[in-house]
């Protein structure tokens, strides 16, 4: 565990493994999330160095202002870390929003990136919203009505809306309803990260109202010139169908779908995901 002070504040990071095969840098979801749920990736440290960090504004890293809540901030923070770690080349992996950041870093500063791993990609807010709309239509009528009505009147902080969120999340975000309910009752220790999430994304996974609501980089996927792996869960809110379309735009890329998993693949099927990643890295 370590902390790095820089112009945006302080970033918390962890690294494990000895120098050997090309290292891998892993980016958590959010925005405003934290790397704690990605610790199963340290299993890969038997072959290479593995780097995890809490992006500025979330987790154990320092808070940031709304003005700093930009893609440019997160790209520059990652570049500061890469230089601090003295990495000549590395694999870059991201999950959910982490794929957005990984893509942006590659397109802007990606000369050292040897390969990319995109788990549950978000490259277009419109694609994400359209997939969510399809998945919402498959919910029981009760929850469909609540979600649509709360969106209409702006009641996304209501109790019934939060109940509908749990129903959606238990199908497409984390397929353990009991744990979801337990986590919802726990005191949030990442309140500054929650503010970043709401400002940049919105009130829920299926409602993009923040600064990323018009985000779209699909047309730039063709610029990727390194081996690329896509990973999605069978029931993922980032649907395998949409990921398949992205794969077609990148010359050296492939998609692996993890059976029985949704969006939180590392929590649901860690062994399956690690095997897919190891095979790709080799």
Short mmCIF file of C-alpha atoms in Angstrom, two decimals, residues 25 32 45 47 59 76 81 94 98 102 104 107 115 128 133 148 163-164 173 197 215 229 239 246-247 252 257-258 274:
data_model
loop_
_atom_site.label_atom_id
_atom_site.label_comp_id
_atom_site.label_asym_id
_atom_site.label_seq_id
_atom_site.Cartn_x
_atom_site.Cartn_y
_atom_site.Cartn_z
CA UNK A 25 -2.29 -1.72 -14.69
CA UNK A 32 -15.86 7.57 -8.24
CA UNK A 45 1.13 -11.29 -9.62
CA UNK A 47 3.77 -13.94 -13.28
CA UNK A 59 -12.12 5.29 -2.43
CA UNK A 76 -3.40 12.75 -16.47
CA UNK A 81 1.29 7.08 -11.89
CA UNK A 94 -10.35 -1.58 -17.17
CA UNK A 98 -12.44 1.79 -16.27
CA UNK A 102 -8.39 2.85 -20.54
CA UNK A 104 -9.04 7.47 -23.45
CA UNK A 107 -5.93 7.18 -27.60
CA UNK A 115 -2.39 -4.67 -25.03
CA UNK A 128 -25.39 1.85 -22.64
CA UNK A 133 -33.87 0.25 -21.75
CA UNK A 148 -40.29 5.10 -15.85
CA UNK A 163 -36.12 -0.83 -4.58
CA UNK A 164 -36.35 -0.97 -8.37
CA UNK A 173 -24.93 -5.80 -11.97
CA UNK A 197 -20.49 9.22 -9.84
CA UNK A 215 -20.01 10.41 -24.42
CA UNK A 229 -9.59 -8.63 -25.20
CA UNK A 239 -24.37 -6.58 -23.05
CA UNK A 246 -17.17 -3.13 -30.73
CA UNK A 247 -14.97 -6.16 -31.40
CA UNK A 252 -6.81 -7.80 -33.39
CA UNK A 257 -18.45 -14.18 -22.38
CA UNK A 258 -18.39 -15.50 -18.80
CA UNK A 274 -8.65 -14.81 -14.33
#
